[in-house]
PDB file of C-alpha atoms in Angstrom:
ATOM      1  CA  MET A  41     132.661-157.403  33.439  1.00 53.00           C
ATOM      2  CA  THR A  42     133.034-153.841  33.295  1.00 59.00           C
ATOM      3  CA  ASP A  43     131.717-152.626  30.206  1.00 74.00           C
ATOM      4  CA  LYS A  44     134.367-150.116  29.610  1.00 93.00           C
ATOM      5  CA  THR A  45     135.210-149.322  25.556  1.00 96.00           C
ATOM      6  CA  LEU A  46     138.850-148.034  25.178  1.00 97.00           C
ATOM      7  CA  THR A  47     139.935-146.663  21.699  1.00 97.00           C
ATOM      8  CA  ARG A  48     143.297-145.745  19.982  1.00 96.00           C
ATOM      9  CA  ALA A  49     144.127-143.359  23.121  1.00 96.00           C
ATOM     10  CA  ASP A  50     144.317-146.179  25.466  1.00 97.00           C
ATOM     11  CA  LEU A  51     146.319-148.338  23.310  1.00 97.00           C
ATOM     12  CA  SER A  52     149.489-145.616  23.074  1.00 96.00           C
ATOM     13  CA  GLU A  53     149.240-145.459  27.335  1.00 96.00           C
ATOM     14  CA  ALA A  54     150.397-148.687  26.818  1.00 96.00           C
ATOM     15  CA  VAL A  55     152.839-148.166  24.769  1.00 96.00           C
ATOM     16  CA  PHE A  56     154.387-145.379  26.388  1.00 96.00           C
ATOM     17  CA  GLN A  57     153.831-147.401  29.378  1.00 95.00           C
ATOM     18  CA  GLU A  58     155.143-150.303  28.769  1.00 92.00           C
ATOM     19  CA  VAL A  59     157.891-149.143  25.826  1.00 90.00           C
ATOM     20  CA  GLY A  60     159.017-145.372  26.768  1.00 84.00           C
ATOM     21  CA  LEU A  61     158.933-143.362  24.392  1.00 92.00           C
ATOM     22  CA  SER A  62     156.668-139.720  24.480  1.00 95.00           C
ATOM     23  CA  ARG A  63     153.027-139.863  24.757  1.00 95.00           C
ATOM     24  CA  ASN A  64     153.048-138.786  21.216  1.00 96.00           C
ATOM     25  CA  GLU A  65     155.340-140.715  19.749  1.00 96.00           C
ATOM     26  CA  SER A  66     153.640-143.987  21.096  1.00 96.00           C
ATOM     27  CA  ALA A  67     150.389-142.746  19.669  1.00 97.00           C
ATOM     28  CA  GLN A  68     152.190-142.307  16.529  1.00 96.00           C
ATOM     29  CA  LEU A  69     153.387-145.871  16.839  1.00 96.00           C
ATOM     30  CA  VAL A  70     149.948-147.274  17.011  1.00 97.00           C
ATOM     31  CA  GLU A  71     148.563-144.890  14.511  1.00 96.00           C
ATOM     32  CA  SER A  72     151.296-146.692  11.220  1.00 96.00           C
ATOM     33  CA  VAL A  73     150.667-150.666  13.422  1.00 97.00           C
ATOM     34  CA  LEU A  74     146.702-150.408  12.694  1.00 97.00           C
ATOM     35  CA  ASN A  75     147.452-147.955   8.911  1.00 96.00           C
ATOM     36  CA  GLU A  76     149.977-151.008   8.373  1.00 97.00           C
ATOM     37  CA  MET A  77     147.183-153.452   8.892  1.00 98.00           C
ATOM     38  CA  SER A  78     144.479-151.063   7.099  1.00 97.00           C
ATOM     39  CA  ASP A  79     146.993-150.349   3.398  1.00 96.00           C
ATOM     40  CA  ALA A  80     147.453-154.599   3.331  1.00 97.00           C
ATOM     41  CA  LEU A  81     144.143-156.152   3.635  1.00 97.00           C
ATOM     42  CA  VAL A  82     143.270-152.586   0.955  1.00 96.00           C
ATOM     43  CA  ARG A  83     145.538-154.762  -1.227  1.00 95.00           C
ATOM     44  CA  GLY A  84     144.179-158.125  -0.704  1.00 94.00           C
ATOM     45  CA  GLU A  85     146.975-159.334   1.632  1.00 96.00           C
ATOM     46  CA  GLN A  86     145.326-161.611   4.274  1.00 97.00           C
ATOM     47  CA  VAL A  87     146.662-160.174   8.185  1.00 98.00           C
ATOM     48  CA  LYS A  88     147.876-163.374  10.004  1.00 98.00           C
ATOM     49  CA  ILE A  89     148.809-162.407  13.966  1.00 98.00           C
ATOM     50  CA  SER A  90     149.719-165.204  15.632  1.00 95.00           C
ATOM     51  CA  SER A  91     148.871-165.856  19.018  1.00 94.00           C
ATOM     52  CA  PHE A  92     145.391-162.953  17.996  1.00 98.00           C
ATOM     53  CA  GLY A  93     143.854-163.447  14.395  1.00 98.00           C
ATOM     54  CA  THR A  94     143.573-163.636  11.229  1.00 98.00           C
ATOM     55  CA  PHE A  95     141.649-160.769   8.481  1.00 98.00           C
ATOM     56  CA  SER A  96     140.661-162.074   6.051  1.00 97.00           C
ATOM     57  CA  VAL A  97     139.003-160.176   2.790  1.00 96.00           C
ATOM     58  CA  ARG A  98     136.453-162.517   0.566  1.00 94.00           C
ATOM     59  CA  SER A  99     134.717-161.280  -1.910  1.00 91.00           C
ATOM     60  CA  LYS A 100     130.997-161.165  -2.997  1.00 90.00           C
ATOM     61  CA  THR A 101     128.792-161.290  -6.356  1.00 90.00           C
ATOM     62  CA  ALA A 102     126.327-159.329  -7.207  1.00 90.00           C
ATOM     63  CA  ARG A 103     123.034-160.287  -5.753  1.00 91.00           C
ATOM     64  CA  MET A 104     119.788-158.700  -5.299  1.00 91.00           C
ATOM     65  CA  GLY A 105     118.767-158.017  -1.911  1.00 91.00           C
ATOM     66  CA  ARG A 106     115.169-155.854  -1.421  1.00 92.00           C
ATOM     67  CA  ASN A 107     114.146-152.638   0.408  1.00 90.00           C
ATOM     68  CA  PRO A 108     112.845-154.196   3.685  1.00 90.00           C
ATOM     69  CA  LYS A 109     110.408-151.672   4.335  1.00 92.00           C
ATOM     70  CA  THR A 110     108.917-150.912   0.954  1.00 92.00           C
ATOM     71  CA  GLY A 111     109.427-154.586  -0.440  1.00 90.00           C
ATOM     72  CA  GLU A 112     111.404-153.278  -4.134  1.00 92.00           C
ATOM     73  CA  GLU A 113     113.350-155.474  -5.180  1.00 92.00           C
ATOM     74  CA  VAL A 114     117.464-153.448  -5.004  1.00 91.00           C
ATOM     75  CA  PRO A 115     120.543-154.463  -6.344  1.00 90.00           C
ATOM     76  CA  ILE A 116     123.424-155.469  -4.405  1.00 89.00           C
ATOM     77  CA  SER A 117     126.955-154.304  -6.712  1.00 88.00           C
ATOM     78  CA  PRO A 118     130.222-156.718  -6.232  1.00 89.00           C
ATOM     79  CA  ARG A 119     131.745-156.215  -2.241  1.00 91.00           C
ATOM     80  CA  ARG A 120     134.587-157.169  -0.427  1.00 93.00           C
ATOM     81  CA  VAL A 121     134.366-157.781   2.629  1.00 94.00           C
ATOM     82  CA  LEU A 122     137.213-158.122   6.243  1.00 96.00           C
ATOM     83  CA  THR A 123     136.274-160.974   8.055  1.00 97.00           C
ATOM     84  CA  PHE A 124     138.066-161.435  11.485  1.00 98.00           C
ATOM     85  CA  ARG A 125     139.082-164.795  12.710  1.00 98.00           C
ATOM     86  CA  PRO A 126     140.845-165.181  16.391  1.00 98.00           C
ATOM     87  CA  SER A 127     142.979-166.982  17.410  1.00 98.00           C
ATOM     88  CA  ASN A 128     142.797-169.866  19.557  1.00 97.00           C
ATOM     89  CA  MET A 129     144.189-168.705  22.751  1.00 97.00           C
ATOM     90  CA  MET A 130     142.119-165.084  22.246  1.00 98.00           C
ATOM     91  CA  LYS A 131     139.189-167.052  22.347  1.00 97.00           C
ATOM     92  CA  ASP A 132     140.618-169.365  24.749  1.00 97.00           C
ATOM     93  CA  ARG A 133     140.994-166.504  26.960  1.00 97.00           C
ATOM     94  CA  VAL A 134     137.714-164.141  26.197  1.00 97.00           C
ATOM     95  CA  ALA A 135     135.999-167.386  27.154  1.00 96.00           C
ATOM     96  CA  ALA A 136     138.138-168.373  30.194  1.00 96.00           C
ATOM     97  CA  GLY A 137     137.502-164.185  31.296  1.00 95.00           C
ATOM     98  CA  ASN A 138     133.670-163.410  31.029  1.00 94.00           C
ATOM     99  CA  LYS A 139     133.521-167.222  32.398  1.00 88.00           C
ATOM    100  CA  GLY A 140     130.534-166.277  35.372  1.00 73.00           C
TER     101      GLY A 140
ATOM    102  CA  MET B 133     151.126-159.683   6.169  1.00 97.00           C
ATOM    103  CA  ILE B 134     152.138-161.882   9.105  1.00 97.00           C
ATOM    104  CA  ARG B 135     153.194-160.795  12.836  1.00 97.00           C
ATOM    105  CA  SER B 136     156.693-160.117  11.655  1.00 96.00           C
ATOM    106  CA  GLU B 137     156.599-158.240   8.173  1.00 97.00           C
ATOM    107  CA  LEU B 138     154.041-155.898  10.226  1.00 97.00           C
ATOM    108  CA  ILE B 139     157.106-155.406  12.668  1.00 97.00           C
ATOM    109  CA  GLN B 140     159.359-155.512  10.319  1.00 96.00           C
ATOM    110  CA  LYS B 141     157.226-152.409   8.519  1.00 96.00           C
ATOM    111  CA  ILE B 142     156.726-150.342  11.271  1.00 96.00           C
ATOM    112  CA  ALA B 143     161.085-151.194  12.252  1.00 96.00           C
ATOM    113  CA  GLU B 144     161.954-149.783   8.569  1.00 95.00           C
ATOM    114  CA  ASP B 145     159.337-147.081   9.341  1.00 93.00           C
ATOM    115  CA  ASN B 146     160.966-146.059  12.690  1.00 93.00           C
ATOM    116  CA  PRO B 147     164.805-146.186  11.991  1.00 94.00           C
ATOM    117  CA  HIS B 148     166.074-144.668  15.772  1.00 93.00           C
ATOM    118  CA  LEU B 149     164.114-147.601  17.008  1.00 93.00           C
ATOM    119  CA  TYR B 150     165.144-151.156  17.936  1.00 93.00           C
ATOM    120  CA  GLN B 151     164.426-153.920  16.493  1.00 93.00           C
ATOM    121  CA  ARG B 152     162.548-155.264  19.741  1.00 93.00           C
ATOM    122  CA  ASP B 153     161.323-151.900  20.920  1.00 95.00           C
ATOM    123  CA  VAL B 154     158.586-152.589  17.908  1.00 96.00           C
ATOM    124  CA  GLU B 155     158.607-155.910  18.928  1.00 96.00           C
ATOM    125  CA  ARG B 156     156.884-154.952  22.219  1.00 96.00           C
ATOM    126  CA  ILE B 157     154.910-152.002  20.292  1.00 96.00           C
ATOM    127  CA  VAL B 158     153.154-155.079  18.813  1.00 97.00           C
ATOM    128  CA  SER B 159     153.094-157.038  21.143  1.00 97.00           C
ATOM    129  CA  THR B 160     151.158-155.042  23.475  1.00 97.00           C
ATOM    130  CA  ILE B 161     148.701-153.193  21.171  1.00 97.00           C
ATOM    131  CA  PHE B 162     147.977-156.612  20.418  1.00 98.00           C
ATOM    132  CA  GLU B 163     147.508-157.788  24.320  1.00 97.00           C
ATOM    133  CA  GLU B 164     146.088-154.321  25.353  1.00 97.00           C
ATOM    134  CA  ILE B 165     142.868-155.680  23.232  1.00 98.00           C
ATOM    135  CA  ILE B 166     143.110-159.620  24.091  1.00 98.00           C
ATOM    136  CA  ASP B 167     143.023-158.015  27.925  1.00 97.00           C
ATOM    137  CA  ALA B 168     139.512-156.053  26.906  1.00 97.00           C
ATOM    138  CA  MET B 169     138.050-158.057  25.724  1.00 97.00           C
ATOM    139  CA  ALA B 170     138.735-161.179  28.318  1.00 97.00           C
ATOM    140  CA  ARG B 171     137.770-158.049  31.130  1.00 96.00           C
ATOM    141  CA  GLY B 172     134.671-157.804  28.677  1.00 95.00           C
ATOM    142  CA  ASP B 173     135.544-154.684  26.988  1.00 97.00           C
ATOM    143  CA  ARG B 174     134.544-153.316  24.061  1.00 97.00           C
ATOM    144  CA  VAL B 175     137.777-151.506  22.037  1.00 98.00           C
ATOM    145  CA  GLU B 176     136.929-148.983  19.597  1.00 98.00           C
ATOM    146  CA  LEU B 177     138.875-148.216  17.248  1.00 97.00           C
ATOM    147  CA  ARG B 178     137.591-145.173  14.839  1.00 94.00           C
ATOM    148  CA  GLY B 179     138.218-146.550  11.067  1.00 93.00           C
ATOM    149  CA  PHE B 180     139.385-148.942  11.459  1.00 97.00           C
ATOM    150  CA  GLY B 181     136.933-151.866  13.392  1.00 98.00           C
ATOM    151  CA  ALA B 182     136.325-152.407  16.666  1.00 98.00           C
ATOM    152  CA  PHE B 183     136.312-155.733  19.064  1.00 98.00           C
ATOM    153  CA  SER B 184     133.510-156.951  21.093  1.00 97.00           C
ATOM    154  CA  VAL B 185     133.242-159.695  23.094  1.00 97.00           C
ATOM    155  CA  LYS B 186     129.509-161.645  21.918  1.00 97.00           C
ATOM    156  CA  HIS B 187     127.671-163.744  24.907  1.00 95.00           C
ATOM    157  CA  ARG B 188     126.121-166.866  23.046  1.00 94.00           C
ATOM    158  CA  PRO B 189     123.449-168.832  25.648  1.00 94.00           C
ATOM    159  CA  GLY B 190     123.292-172.319  26.338  1.00 93.00           C
ATOM    160  CA  ARG B 191     121.611-174.273  23.920  1.00 92.00           C
ATOM    161  CA  THR B 192     120.775-178.619  23.590  1.00 93.00           C
ATOM    162  CA  GLY B 193     123.105-179.214  20.145  1.00 92.00           C
ATOM    163  CA  ARG B 194     122.938-182.286  18.565  1.00 92.00           C
ATOM    164  CA  ASN B 195     126.312-184.943  17.443  1.00 90.00           C
ATOM    165  CA  PRO B 196     125.784-185.159  14.245  1.00 90.00           C
ATOM    166  CA  ARG B 197     127.370-188.263  14.001  1.00 91.00           C
ATOM    167  CA  THR B 198     124.840-190.109  15.767  1.00 92.00           C
ATOM    168  CA  GLY B 199     122.058-187.439  16.571  1.00 90.00           C
ATOM    169  CA  GLU B 200     122.790-187.829  20.133  1.00 93.00           C
ATOM    170  CA  PRO B 201     121.563-184.703  22.123  1.00 93.00           C
ATOM    171  CA  VAL B 202     123.912-182.467  23.742  1.00 92.00           C
ATOM    172  CA  GLU B 203     123.979-179.895  26.560  1.00 92.00           C
ATOM    173  CA  VAL B 204     125.954-176.784  24.769  1.00 91.00           C
ATOM    174  CA  GLU B 205     127.310-175.003  27.815  1.00 91.00           C
ATOM    175  CA  GLU B 206     126.583-170.730  27.198  1.00 94.00           C
ATOM    176  CA  LYS B 207     130.412-168.590  26.085  1.00 94.00           C
ATOM    177  CA  HIS B 208     131.661-165.543  25.232  1.00 96.00           C
ATOM    178  CA  VAL B 209     133.308-165.559  22.291  1.00 97.00           C
ATOM    179  CA  PRO B 210     135.244-162.564  20.194  1.00 98.00           C
ATOM    180  CA  PHE B 211     133.908-160.912  17.514  1.00 98.00           C
ATOM    181  CA  PHE B 212     134.953-157.786  15.028  1.00 98.00           C
ATOM    182  CA  LYS B 213     133.054-155.916  12.994  1.00 98.00           C
ATOM    183  CA  THR B 214     134.858-153.621   9.808  1.00 97.00           C
ATOM    184  CA  GLY B 215     134.793-149.359  10.521  1.00 97.00           C
ATOM    185  CA  LYS B 216     132.850-147.553   7.458  1.00 96.00           C
ATOM    186  CA  MET B 217     136.275-146.142   6.970  1.00 96.00           C
ATOM    187  CA  LEU B 218     138.211-149.696   6.131  1.00 96.00           C
ATOM    188  CA  ARG B 219     135.140-150.976   4.436  1.00 95.00           C
ATOM    189  CA  ASP B 220     135.589-147.747   1.838  1.00 95.00           C
ATOM    190  CA  ARG B 221     138.371-148.034   0.981  1.00 96.00           C
ATOM    191  CA  LEU B 222     137.841-151.900   0.554  1.00 95.00           C
ATOM    192  CA  ASN B 223     135.925-150.938  -1.969  1.00 93.00           C
ATOM    193  CA  GLU B 224     137.110-148.393  -3.592  1.00 86.00           C
ATOM    194  CA  THR B 225     136.898-148.195  -7.237  1.00 69.00           C
ATOM    195  CA  ASP B 226     139.846-146.933  -8.962  1.00 56.00           C
TER     196      ASP B 226
END
């Protein structure tokens, strides 16, 4: 394990190395991909990327919660949450790469 | 939306790029994220979310049919946490 954190900059660099566009344009394309995915999810669509995984939006109903510090009851409004289900390929590669 | 529709969208917005280059760009991004997690790294995409690896320790499970105990080995699993901006956008009331 190397315990690093990658960011947009690392993805842009990979695109730059792979495709031979300018660094600037590579960065913009990474942004476009994330934006298109976000927009689809906000529209309530599922985003299914084969051999990567599936992002789905789930609606949760309103419920009563509790402030753990004060014990006070507070209403939790209905909300939409995003869940990610990794593909088997991703699960296998992550499991194999981090073994031992 | 599926992978091919995502590629289609990006290609439409970038008419100066070859379709096969758009395919390579999209694949590179997803490959890079998987490679990072396979090394045990995190991928943090502000506003969108963060991919990380969680460790699940070994445990004694049970075969639900027979009730027989089985050893489940420790493993590492991919995990995604939604970014604040995307979470907020999902709950915007307009």
